[in-house]
Amino acid sequence: MKKLLFFLNIFVVLVACSRLSPEEEALQAAGQAAKTCYEHLFSGRYEQFLDGRVGADSLPDAYRSQLIASYKQFVAQQVDAHGGVSSFVVSRSSFLTDSLSGGQAKADSVLGHVQVFLVVSYADSLQEEIVVPMVECRGEWKMK
């Protein structure tokens, strides 16, 4: 019986320690949202990529069309230069403080700004890391 209680206590401690903190959950959600947006872009789903941006729902139709045309042109340039993109991997994310305090800070549920670092792997084996600023907007992470 004592052994059972001992193992039960160990199990409870391990489960409690394995849970992500709210800031870690937010970082993962922001990272996944950034990755998904760029997967939309390079899969030809330009509308979904644009919808992943803050304020995209209030853009005039003419401007939306211009943005989508520029996205298509960008993707075509990447295909010509590198044969396209093979994958996106979130390398890290960091919460930022506001511009007055500068530097990095722990998660601030009120501020909600995150920089996501994505490693872009091109078909020609070139890799680069890009920074995608993300903001929490009505419960969703969107590109700034």
Short mmCIF file of C-alpha atoms in Angstrom, two decimals:
data_model
loop_
_atom_site.label_atom_id
_atom_site.label_comp_id
_atom_site.label_asym_id
_atom_site.label_seq_id
_atom_site.Cartn_x
_atom_site.Cartn_y
_atom_site.Cartn_z
CA MET A 1 0.00 0.00 0.00
CA LYS A 2 2.84 2.38 0.84
CA LYS A 3 4.47 1.67 -2.51
CA LEU A 4 1.23 2.42 -4.31
CA LEU A 5 0.86 5.76 -2.52
CA PHE A 6 4.50 6.57 -3.23
CA PHE A 7 4.10 5.93 -6.97
CA LEU A 8 0.81 7.79 -7.03
CA ASN A 9 2.49 10.83 -5.46
CA ILE A 10 5.35 10.63 -7.99
CA PHE A 11 2.82 10.40 -10.83
CA VAL A 12 0.91 13.45 -9.58
CA VAL A 13 4.13 15.48 -9.30
CA LEU A 14 5.22 14.48 -12.82
CA VAL A 15 1.85 15.40 -14.31
CA ALA A 16 1.86 18.75 -12.52
CA CYS A 17 5.39 19.52 -13.73
CA SER A 18 4.68 18.51 -17.32
CA ARG A 19 1.92 21.07 -17.83
CA LEU A 20 2.84 24.17 -19.76
CA SER A 21 2.62 27.53 -18.09
CA PRO A 22 0.18 30.04 -19.59
CA GLU A 23 3.07 31.95 -21.18
CA GLU A 24 4.49 28.76 -22.72
CA GLU A 25 1.05 27.89 -24.10
CA ALA A 26 0.78 31.37 -25.60
CA LEU A 27 4.23 31.06 -27.17
CA GLN A 28 3.29 27.73 -28.72
CA ALA A 29 -0.01 29.07 -30.01
CA ALA A 30 1.67 32.14 -31.53
CA GLY A 31 4.37 30.00 -33.10
CA GLN A 32 1.84 27.59 -34.60
CA ALA A 33 -0.24 30.50 -35.95
CA ALA A 34 2.81 32.07 -37.63
CA LYS A 35 3.83 28.73 -39.14
CA THR A 36 0.30 28.10 -40.41
CA CYS A 37 0.13 31.55 -42.01
CA TYR A 38 3.35 31.00 -43.94
CA GLU A 39 2.26 27.52 -44.96
CA HIS A 40 -0.88 29.15 -46.40
CA LEU A 41 1.26 31.64 -48.31
CA PHE A 42 3.51 29.06 -49.94
CA SER A 43 0.61 26.71 -50.65
CA GLY A 44 -1.13 29.36 -52.73
CA ARG A 45 -3.80 30.14 -50.14
CA TYR A 46 -3.16 33.88 -50.28
CA GLU A 47 -6.54 34.90 -48.83
CA GLN A 48 -5.91 32.79 -45.72
CA PHE A 49 -2.42 34.27 -45.38
CA LEU A 50 -3.88 37.77 -45.58
CA ASP A 51 -6.62 36.86 -43.09
CA GLY A 52 -3.84 35.94 -40.66
CA ARG A 53 -2.88 39.60 -40.40
CA VAL A 54 -4.26 42.04 -37.85
CA GLY A 55 -6.77 44.39 -39.46
CA ALA A 56 -7.10 42.41 -42.69
CA ASP A 57 -10.87 42.27 -42.28
CA SER A 58 -11.12 46.07 -42.66
CA LEU A 59 -8.99 46.47 -45.79
CA PRO A 60 -10.63 47.90 -48.93
CA ASP A 61 -11.14 45.31 -51.68
CA ALA A 62 -8.78 47.08 -54.09
CA TYR A 63 -5.96 47.05 -51.53
CA ARG A 64 -6.63 43.39 -50.69
CA SER A 65 -6.30 42.56 -54.37
CA GLN A 66 -3.00 44.43 -54.58
CA LEU A 67 -1.64 42.62 -51.54
CA ILE A 68 -2.64 39.23 -52.92
CA ALA A 69 -0.98 40.07 -56.24
CA SER A 70 2.22 41.01 -54.40
CA TYR A 71 2.08 37.75 -52.39
CA LYS A 72 1.77 35.76 -55.63
CA GLN A 73 4.73 37.65 -57.08
CA PHE A 74 6.82 37.02 -53.94
CA VAL A 75 6.08 33.29 -53.97
CA ALA A 76 6.92 33.09 -57.68
CA GLN A 77 10.25 34.81 -56.99
CA GLN A 78 11.04 32.30 -54.22
CA VAL A 79 10.15 29.40 -56.51
CA ASP A 80 12.43 30.80 -59.22
CA ALA A 81 15.28 31.51 -56.82
CA HIS A 82 15.12 28.43 -54.58
CA GLY A 83 12.66 25.97 -56.08
CA GLY A 84 10.10 26.90 -53.43
CA VAL A 85 9.91 26.18 -49.72
CA SER A 86 10.12 22.70 -48.25
CA SER A 87 9.26 23.47 -44.61
CA PHE A 88 8.79 25.96 -41.80
CA VAL A 89 9.96 25.25 -38.25
CA VAL A 90 9.37 27.46 -35.23
CA SER A 91 12.82 27.87 -33.74
CA ARG A 92 11.87 30.05 -30.80
CA SER A 93 9.46 32.73 -29.66
CA SER A 94 9.82 35.54 -27.18
CA PHE A 95 7.43 37.87 -25.45
CA LEU A 96 8.37 41.51 -25.72
CA THR A 97 7.76 44.40 -23.42
CA ASP A 98 6.36 47.65 -24.73
CA SER A 99 8.68 50.13 -26.45
CA LEU A 100 9.09 52.25 -23.32
CA SER A 101 10.64 49.56 -21.16
CA GLY A 102 12.59 47.79 -23.93
CA GLY A 103 14.17 44.35 -23.77
CA GLN A 104 12.56 40.99 -23.15
CA ALA A 105 10.08 40.20 -20.44
CA LYS A 106 8.01 37.29 -19.23
CA ALA A 107 4.54 36.77 -20.59
CA ASP A 108 2.24 39.72 -20.16
CA SER A 109 -1.34 38.62 -20.75
CA VAL A 110 -2.40 42.25 -21.19
CA LEU A 111 0.31 43.16 -23.72
CA GLY A 112 0.21 39.98 -25.79
CA HIS A 113 3.06 40.78 -28.20
CA VAL A 114 5.25 37.89 -29.38
CA GLN A 115 8.07 37.59 -31.87
CA VAL A 116 8.14 34.19 -33.53
CA PHE A 117 11.35 33.03 -35.18
CA LEU A 118 10.64 30.73 -38.13
CA VAL A 119 13.33 28.74 -39.90
CA VAL A 120 12.42 28.61 -43.58
CA SER A 121 13.92 25.63 -45.41
CA TYR A 122 14.01 26.11 -49.16
CA ALA A 123 13.95 23.30 -51.73
CA ASP A 124 17.58 24.06 -52.69
CA SER A 125 18.67 23.30 -49.07
CA LEU A 126 19.15 26.95 -48.14
CA GLN A 127 17.75 27.93 -44.75
CA GLU A 128 17.00 31.31 -43.25
CA GLU A 129 15.42 32.51 -40.05
CA ILE A 130 12.69 35.13 -40.25
CA VAL A 131 11.00 37.05 -37.45
CA VAL A 132 7.21 37.18 -37.46
CA PRO A 133 5.69 39.66 -35.00
CA MET A 134 2.43 38.27 -33.61
CA VAL A 135 -0.37 39.89 -31.60
CA GLU A 136 -3.25 38.26 -29.79
CA CYS A 137 -6.47 39.60 -31.29
CA ARG A 138 -9.86 38.42 -29.97
CA GLY A 139 -8.41 35.13 -28.80
CA GLU A 140 -6.45 34.43 -32.00
CA TRP A 141 -2.81 35.06 -32.79
CA LYS A 142 -2.36 37.22 -35.88
CA MET A 143 0.63 38.66 -37.72
CA LYS A 144 1.27 42.27 -36.90
#
